[in-house]
Short mmCIF file of C-alpha atoms and ligand atoms in Angstrom, two decimals:
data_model
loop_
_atom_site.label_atom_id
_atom_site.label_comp_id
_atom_site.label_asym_id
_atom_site.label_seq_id
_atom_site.Cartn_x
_atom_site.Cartn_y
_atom_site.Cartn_z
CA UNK A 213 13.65 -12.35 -45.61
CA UNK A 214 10.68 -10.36 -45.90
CA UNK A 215 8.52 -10.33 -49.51
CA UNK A 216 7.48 -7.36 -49.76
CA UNK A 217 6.35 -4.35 -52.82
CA UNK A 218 4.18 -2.01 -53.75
CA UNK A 219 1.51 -1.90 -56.51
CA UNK A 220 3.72 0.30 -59.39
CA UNK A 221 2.20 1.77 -62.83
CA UNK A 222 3.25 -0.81 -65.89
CA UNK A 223 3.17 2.59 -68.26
CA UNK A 224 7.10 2.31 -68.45
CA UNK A 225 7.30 -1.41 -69.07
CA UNK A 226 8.78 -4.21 -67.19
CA UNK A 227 12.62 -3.20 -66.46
CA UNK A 228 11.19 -0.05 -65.40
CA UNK A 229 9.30 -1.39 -62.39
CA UNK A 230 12.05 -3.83 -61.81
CA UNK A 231 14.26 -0.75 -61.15
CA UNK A 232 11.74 1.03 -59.35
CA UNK A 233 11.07 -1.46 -57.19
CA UNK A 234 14.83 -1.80 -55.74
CA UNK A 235 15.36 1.86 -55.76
CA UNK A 236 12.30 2.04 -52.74
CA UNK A 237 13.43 -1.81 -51.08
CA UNK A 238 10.89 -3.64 -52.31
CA UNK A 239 11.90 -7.15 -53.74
CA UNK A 240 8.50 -7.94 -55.92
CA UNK A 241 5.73 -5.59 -56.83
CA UNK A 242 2.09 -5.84 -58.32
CA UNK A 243 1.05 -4.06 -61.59
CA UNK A 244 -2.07 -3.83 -63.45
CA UNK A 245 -1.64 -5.24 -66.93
CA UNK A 246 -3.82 -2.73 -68.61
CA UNK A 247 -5.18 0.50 -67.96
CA UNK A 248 -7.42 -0.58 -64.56
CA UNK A 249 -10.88 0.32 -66.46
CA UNK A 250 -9.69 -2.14 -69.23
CA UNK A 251 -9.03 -1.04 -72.46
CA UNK A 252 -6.25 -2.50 -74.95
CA UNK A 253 -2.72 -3.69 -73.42
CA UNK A 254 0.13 -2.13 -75.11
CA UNK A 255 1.97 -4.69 -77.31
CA UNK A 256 4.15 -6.94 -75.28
CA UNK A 257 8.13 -5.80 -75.82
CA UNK A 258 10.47 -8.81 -76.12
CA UNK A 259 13.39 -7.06 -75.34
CA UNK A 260 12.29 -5.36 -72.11
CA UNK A 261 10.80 -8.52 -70.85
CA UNK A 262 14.25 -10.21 -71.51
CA UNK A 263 15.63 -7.25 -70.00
CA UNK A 264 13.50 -7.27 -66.98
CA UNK A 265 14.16 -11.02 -66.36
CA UNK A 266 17.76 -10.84 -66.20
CA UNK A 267 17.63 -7.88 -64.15
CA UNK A 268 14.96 -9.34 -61.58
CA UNK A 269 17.37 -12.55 -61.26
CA UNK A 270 20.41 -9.95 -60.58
CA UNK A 271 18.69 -8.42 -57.89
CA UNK A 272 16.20 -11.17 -56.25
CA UNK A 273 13.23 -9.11 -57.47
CA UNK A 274 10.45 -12.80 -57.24
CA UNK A 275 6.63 -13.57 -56.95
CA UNK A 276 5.51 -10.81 -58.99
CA UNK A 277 1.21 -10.00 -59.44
CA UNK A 278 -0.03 -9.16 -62.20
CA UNK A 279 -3.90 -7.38 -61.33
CA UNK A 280 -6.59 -7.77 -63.55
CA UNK A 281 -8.43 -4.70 -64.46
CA UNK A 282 -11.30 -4.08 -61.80
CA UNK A 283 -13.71 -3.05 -63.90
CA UNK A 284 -14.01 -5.97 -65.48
CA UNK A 285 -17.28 -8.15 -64.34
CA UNK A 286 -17.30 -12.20 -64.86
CA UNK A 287 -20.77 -11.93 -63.13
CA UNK A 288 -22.22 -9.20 -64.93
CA UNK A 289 -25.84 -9.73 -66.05
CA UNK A 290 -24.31 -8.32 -69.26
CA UNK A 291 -23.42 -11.57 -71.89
CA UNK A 292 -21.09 -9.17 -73.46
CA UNK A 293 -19.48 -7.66 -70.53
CA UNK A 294 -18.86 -10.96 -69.79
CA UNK A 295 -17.33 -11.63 -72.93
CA UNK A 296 -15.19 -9.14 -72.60
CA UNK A 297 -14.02 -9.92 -68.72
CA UNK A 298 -12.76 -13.28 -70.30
CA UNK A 299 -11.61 -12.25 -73.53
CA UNK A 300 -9.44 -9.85 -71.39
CA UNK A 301 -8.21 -12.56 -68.90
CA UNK A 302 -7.11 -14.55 -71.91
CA UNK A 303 -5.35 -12.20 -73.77
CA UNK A 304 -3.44 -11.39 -70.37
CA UNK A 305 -2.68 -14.91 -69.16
CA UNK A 306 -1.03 -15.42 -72.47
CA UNK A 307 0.96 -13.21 -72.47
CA UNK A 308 1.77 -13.53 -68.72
CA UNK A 309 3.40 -16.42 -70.60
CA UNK A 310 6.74 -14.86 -70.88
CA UNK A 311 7.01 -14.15 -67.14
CA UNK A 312 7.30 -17.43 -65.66
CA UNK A 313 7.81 -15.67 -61.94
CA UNK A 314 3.96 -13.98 -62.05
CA UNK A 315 0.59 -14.73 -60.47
CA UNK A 316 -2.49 -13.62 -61.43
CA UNK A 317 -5.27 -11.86 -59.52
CA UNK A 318 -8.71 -10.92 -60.13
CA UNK A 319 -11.39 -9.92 -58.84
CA UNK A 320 -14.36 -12.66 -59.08
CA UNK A 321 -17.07 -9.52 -59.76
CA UNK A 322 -20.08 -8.25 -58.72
CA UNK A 323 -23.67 -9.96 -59.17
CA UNK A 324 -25.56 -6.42 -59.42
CA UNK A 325 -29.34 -8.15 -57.99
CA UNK A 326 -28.74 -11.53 -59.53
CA UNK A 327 -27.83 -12.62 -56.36
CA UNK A 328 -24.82 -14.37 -55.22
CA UNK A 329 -25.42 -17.61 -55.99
CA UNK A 330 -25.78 -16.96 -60.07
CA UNK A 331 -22.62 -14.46 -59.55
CA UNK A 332 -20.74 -17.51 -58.12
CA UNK A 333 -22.33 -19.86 -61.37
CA UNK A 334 -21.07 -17.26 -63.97
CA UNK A 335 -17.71 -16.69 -62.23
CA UNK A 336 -17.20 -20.75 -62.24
CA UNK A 337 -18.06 -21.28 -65.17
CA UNK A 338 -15.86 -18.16 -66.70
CA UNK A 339 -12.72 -20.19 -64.67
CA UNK A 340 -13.73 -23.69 -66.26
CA UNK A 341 -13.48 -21.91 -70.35
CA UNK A 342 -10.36 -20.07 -69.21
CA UNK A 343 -8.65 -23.25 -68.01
CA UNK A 344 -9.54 -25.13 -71.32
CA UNK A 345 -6.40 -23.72 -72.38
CA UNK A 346 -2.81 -24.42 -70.74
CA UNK A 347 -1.78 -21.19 -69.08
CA UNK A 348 1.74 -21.73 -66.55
CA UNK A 349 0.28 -18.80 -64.45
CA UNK A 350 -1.77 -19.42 -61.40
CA UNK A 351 -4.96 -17.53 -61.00
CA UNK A 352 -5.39 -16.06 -57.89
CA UNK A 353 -9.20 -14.95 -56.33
CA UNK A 354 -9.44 -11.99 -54.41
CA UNK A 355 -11.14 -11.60 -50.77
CA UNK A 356 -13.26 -8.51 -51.45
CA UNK A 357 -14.54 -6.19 -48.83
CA UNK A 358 -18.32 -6.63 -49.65
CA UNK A 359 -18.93 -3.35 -51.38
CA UNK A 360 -22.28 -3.51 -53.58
CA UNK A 361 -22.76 -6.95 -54.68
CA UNK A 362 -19.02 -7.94 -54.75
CA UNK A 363 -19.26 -11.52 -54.49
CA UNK A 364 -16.24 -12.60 -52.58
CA UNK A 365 -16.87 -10.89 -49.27
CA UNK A 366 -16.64 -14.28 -47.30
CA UNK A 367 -14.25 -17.11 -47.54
CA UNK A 368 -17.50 -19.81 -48.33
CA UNK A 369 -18.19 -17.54 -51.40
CA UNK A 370 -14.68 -17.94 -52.46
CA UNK A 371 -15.15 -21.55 -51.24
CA UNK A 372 -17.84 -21.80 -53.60
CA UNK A 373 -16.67 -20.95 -56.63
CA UNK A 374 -13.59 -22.86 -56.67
CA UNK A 375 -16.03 -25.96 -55.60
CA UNK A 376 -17.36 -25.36 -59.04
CA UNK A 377 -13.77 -25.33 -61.18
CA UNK A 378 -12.73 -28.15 -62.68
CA UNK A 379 -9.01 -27.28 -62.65
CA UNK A 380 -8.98 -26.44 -59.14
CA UNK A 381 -5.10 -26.56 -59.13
CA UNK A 382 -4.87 -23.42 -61.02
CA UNK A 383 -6.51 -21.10 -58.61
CA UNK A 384 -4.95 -19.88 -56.04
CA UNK A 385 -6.48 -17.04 -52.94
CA UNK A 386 -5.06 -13.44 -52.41
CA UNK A 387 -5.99 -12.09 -49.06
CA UNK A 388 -6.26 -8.47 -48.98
CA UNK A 389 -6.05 -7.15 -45.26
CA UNK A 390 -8.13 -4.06 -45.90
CA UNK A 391 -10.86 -6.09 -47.84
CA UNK A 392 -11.00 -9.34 -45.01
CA UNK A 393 -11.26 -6.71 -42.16
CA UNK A 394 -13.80 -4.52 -43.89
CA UNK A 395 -15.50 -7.65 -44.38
CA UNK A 396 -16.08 -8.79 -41.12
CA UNK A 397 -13.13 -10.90 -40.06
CA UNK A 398 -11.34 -9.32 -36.95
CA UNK A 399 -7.38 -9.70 -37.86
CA UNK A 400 -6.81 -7.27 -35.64
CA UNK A 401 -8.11 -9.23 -32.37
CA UNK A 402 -8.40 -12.77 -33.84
CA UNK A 403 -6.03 -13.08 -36.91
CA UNK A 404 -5.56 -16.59 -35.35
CA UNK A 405 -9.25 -17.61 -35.42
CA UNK A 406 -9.42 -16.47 -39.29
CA UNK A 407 -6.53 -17.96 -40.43
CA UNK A 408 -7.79 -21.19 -38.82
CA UNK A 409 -11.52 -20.42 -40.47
CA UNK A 410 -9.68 -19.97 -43.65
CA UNK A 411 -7.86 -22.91 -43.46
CA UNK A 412 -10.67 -25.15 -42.60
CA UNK A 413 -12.88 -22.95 -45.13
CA UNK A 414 -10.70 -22.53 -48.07
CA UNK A 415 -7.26 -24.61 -47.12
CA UNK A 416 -3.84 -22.06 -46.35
CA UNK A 417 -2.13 -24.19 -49.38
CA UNK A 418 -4.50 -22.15 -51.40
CA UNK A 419 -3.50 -18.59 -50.00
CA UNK A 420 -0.47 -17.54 -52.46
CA UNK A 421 -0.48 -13.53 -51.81
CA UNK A 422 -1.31 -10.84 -49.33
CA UNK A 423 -2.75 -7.50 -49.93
CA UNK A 424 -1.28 -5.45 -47.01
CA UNK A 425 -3.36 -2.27 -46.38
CA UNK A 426 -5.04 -0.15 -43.70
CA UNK A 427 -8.15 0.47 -43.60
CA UNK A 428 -9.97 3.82 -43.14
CA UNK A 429 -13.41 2.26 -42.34
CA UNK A 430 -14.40 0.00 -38.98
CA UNK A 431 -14.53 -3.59 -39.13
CA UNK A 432 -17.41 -5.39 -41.13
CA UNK A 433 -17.85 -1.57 -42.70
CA UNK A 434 -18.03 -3.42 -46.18
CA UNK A 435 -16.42 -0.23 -48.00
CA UNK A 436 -13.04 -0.64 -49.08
CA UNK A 437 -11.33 2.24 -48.61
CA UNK A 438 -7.28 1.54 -48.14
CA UNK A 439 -5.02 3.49 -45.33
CA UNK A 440 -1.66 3.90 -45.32
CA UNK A 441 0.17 0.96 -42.93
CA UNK A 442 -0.56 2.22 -39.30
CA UNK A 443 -2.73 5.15 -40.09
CA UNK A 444 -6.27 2.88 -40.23
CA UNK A 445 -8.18 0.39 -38.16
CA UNK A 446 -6.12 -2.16 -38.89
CA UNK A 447 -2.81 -0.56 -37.20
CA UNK A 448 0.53 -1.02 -36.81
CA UNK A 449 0.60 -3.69 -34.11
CA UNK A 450 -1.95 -5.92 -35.96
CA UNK A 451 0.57 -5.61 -39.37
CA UNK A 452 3.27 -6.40 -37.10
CA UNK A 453 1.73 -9.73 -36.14
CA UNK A 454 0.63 -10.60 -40.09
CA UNK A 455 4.00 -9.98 -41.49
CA UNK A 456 5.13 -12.44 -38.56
CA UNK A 457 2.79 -15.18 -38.26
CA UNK A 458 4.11 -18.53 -39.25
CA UNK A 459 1.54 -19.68 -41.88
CA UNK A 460 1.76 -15.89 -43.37
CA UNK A 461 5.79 -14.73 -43.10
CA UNK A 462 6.65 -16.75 -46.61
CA UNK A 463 4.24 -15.11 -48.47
CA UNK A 464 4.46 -12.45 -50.78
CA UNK A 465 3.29 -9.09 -49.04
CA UNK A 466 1.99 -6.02 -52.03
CA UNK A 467 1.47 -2.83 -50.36
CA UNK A 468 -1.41 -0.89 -52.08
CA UNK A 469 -2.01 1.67 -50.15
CA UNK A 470 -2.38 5.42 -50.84
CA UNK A 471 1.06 6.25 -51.48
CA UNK A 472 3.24 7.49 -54.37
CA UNK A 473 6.84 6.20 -54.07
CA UNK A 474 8.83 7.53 -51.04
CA UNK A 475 5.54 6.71 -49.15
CA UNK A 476 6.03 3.25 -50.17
CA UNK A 477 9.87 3.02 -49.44
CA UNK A 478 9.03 4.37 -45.83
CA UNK A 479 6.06 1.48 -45.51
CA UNK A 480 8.73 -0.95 -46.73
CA UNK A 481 11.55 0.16 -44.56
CA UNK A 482 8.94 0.00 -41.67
CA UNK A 483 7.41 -3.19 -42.46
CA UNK A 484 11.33 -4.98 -43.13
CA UNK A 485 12.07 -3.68 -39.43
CA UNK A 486 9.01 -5.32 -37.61
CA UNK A 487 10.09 -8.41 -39.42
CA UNK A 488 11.49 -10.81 -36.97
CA UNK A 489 14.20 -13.06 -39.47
CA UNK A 490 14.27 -16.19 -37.80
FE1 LIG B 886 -7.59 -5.83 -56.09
FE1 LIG B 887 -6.39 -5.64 -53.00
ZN1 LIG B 888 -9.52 -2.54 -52.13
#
């Protein structure tokens, strides 16, 4: 069976995704745990998490992401900007605590002219003083598309941070299809080659999540601008062949493309019947 959501808005709480998310077909979602340009989390509501978790194990809802704001920069030349990036991640991944079924993804940041190689240093060594404590929740990294000085854009700058964590068994990768193809890897004509230069790059154990999105701009654009599923560069046959490729089909697929609900439940009902159930 395919895994498959959309990104939803957390404003409501957790049940209320959860019932979102079966109303348009979707059997996980991804949600940002604060407002996206940071800013406070509401307090955490006991009752609707218990609520939520009894009705996501009613209804098969599993493999939820949680996004960390974008805004926030581990690389930032900025000590306190920094501080902030990880005082955020902190106070999420604690209380990502009471949802034993979520992952984590981030995105590692941007080095604004310190070049990549101190962006990948100050992202490492952000990962190494979250991990001193004991989270549950697996960390995920995010393939960017290269915009700015996103560091991220290949799979040996990924490769490179997690080189540099201690704990490397708490990160985990999330592929985003919009980001990889902006960035220069051809899924559309060589998915194959790039999952094997991922694998020997980064290892597919490590890949835990898909982003699945069009993308508006050409291949190696570096822009990052999402299309709806069919309606980019990317197109419908390539999508076909992600959602279906052996080392990809388990995964959990989270639709973020420019859509507000019934756009999603179309994408989903589209997506579940180019899945081949073997
Ligand atoms: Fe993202
Ligand atoms: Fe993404
Ligand atoms: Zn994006």
């Amino acid at each position: 069976m395919l895994r498959i959501g959309c990104h939803l808005s957390s404003s409501k709480g957790y049940l209320a995704m959860g019932k979102e998310a079966v109303k348009i077909g979707a059997n996980t979602f991804q949600f940002f745990t604060r407002n996206p340009r940071g800013g406070r989390a509401k307090a955490l509501d006991p009752v609707d998490v218990e609520k939520y978790l009894a009705f996501a194990g009613e209804h098969g809802i599993a493999k939820i992401l949680a996004h960390a704001p974008y805004t926030l920069n581990a690389a930032s030349k900025d000590e306190g900007l920094r501080r902030f990036a990880f005082d955020t991640m902190q106070d999420d991944l604690r209380r990502l605590e009471h949802l034993p079924d979520a992952m984590y993804n981030f995105h590692p940041g941007s080095h604004v002219a310190q070049g990549a190689d101190l962006g990948i240093e100050l992202i490492a060594e952000h990962l190494n003083r979250l991990f001193e404590e004991e989270f549950s929740t697996t960390v995920l990294l995010e393939t960017m598309a290269g915009k700015g000085s996103e560091v991220g854009r290949s799979f040996e700058e990924l490769r490179n941070i997690i080189d540099r964590v201690e704990r490397k068994d708490r990160l985990g990768v999330c592929l985003d299809t919009c980001h990889v193809f902006d960035g220069g890897y051809d899924i559309v004509n060589g998915l194959d080659a790039v999952l094997n230069e991922f694998d020997r790059i980064l290892g597919l154990e490590r890949l835990r999540a898909v982003h699945l999105n069009d993308s508006l701009n050409s291949l190696g654009s570096h822009k990052d601008r999402h299309a709806k599923i069919g309606e980019g560069n990317i197109g419908l046959e390539a999508m076909k062949r992600i959602i279906n490729d052996s080392r990809l089909r388990k995964l959990p697929f989270y639709l973020e493309t420019p859509n507000e609900l019934p756009g999603y439940q179309k994408e989903i009902e589209l997506l579940r019947s180019l899945y081949e159930e073997t």
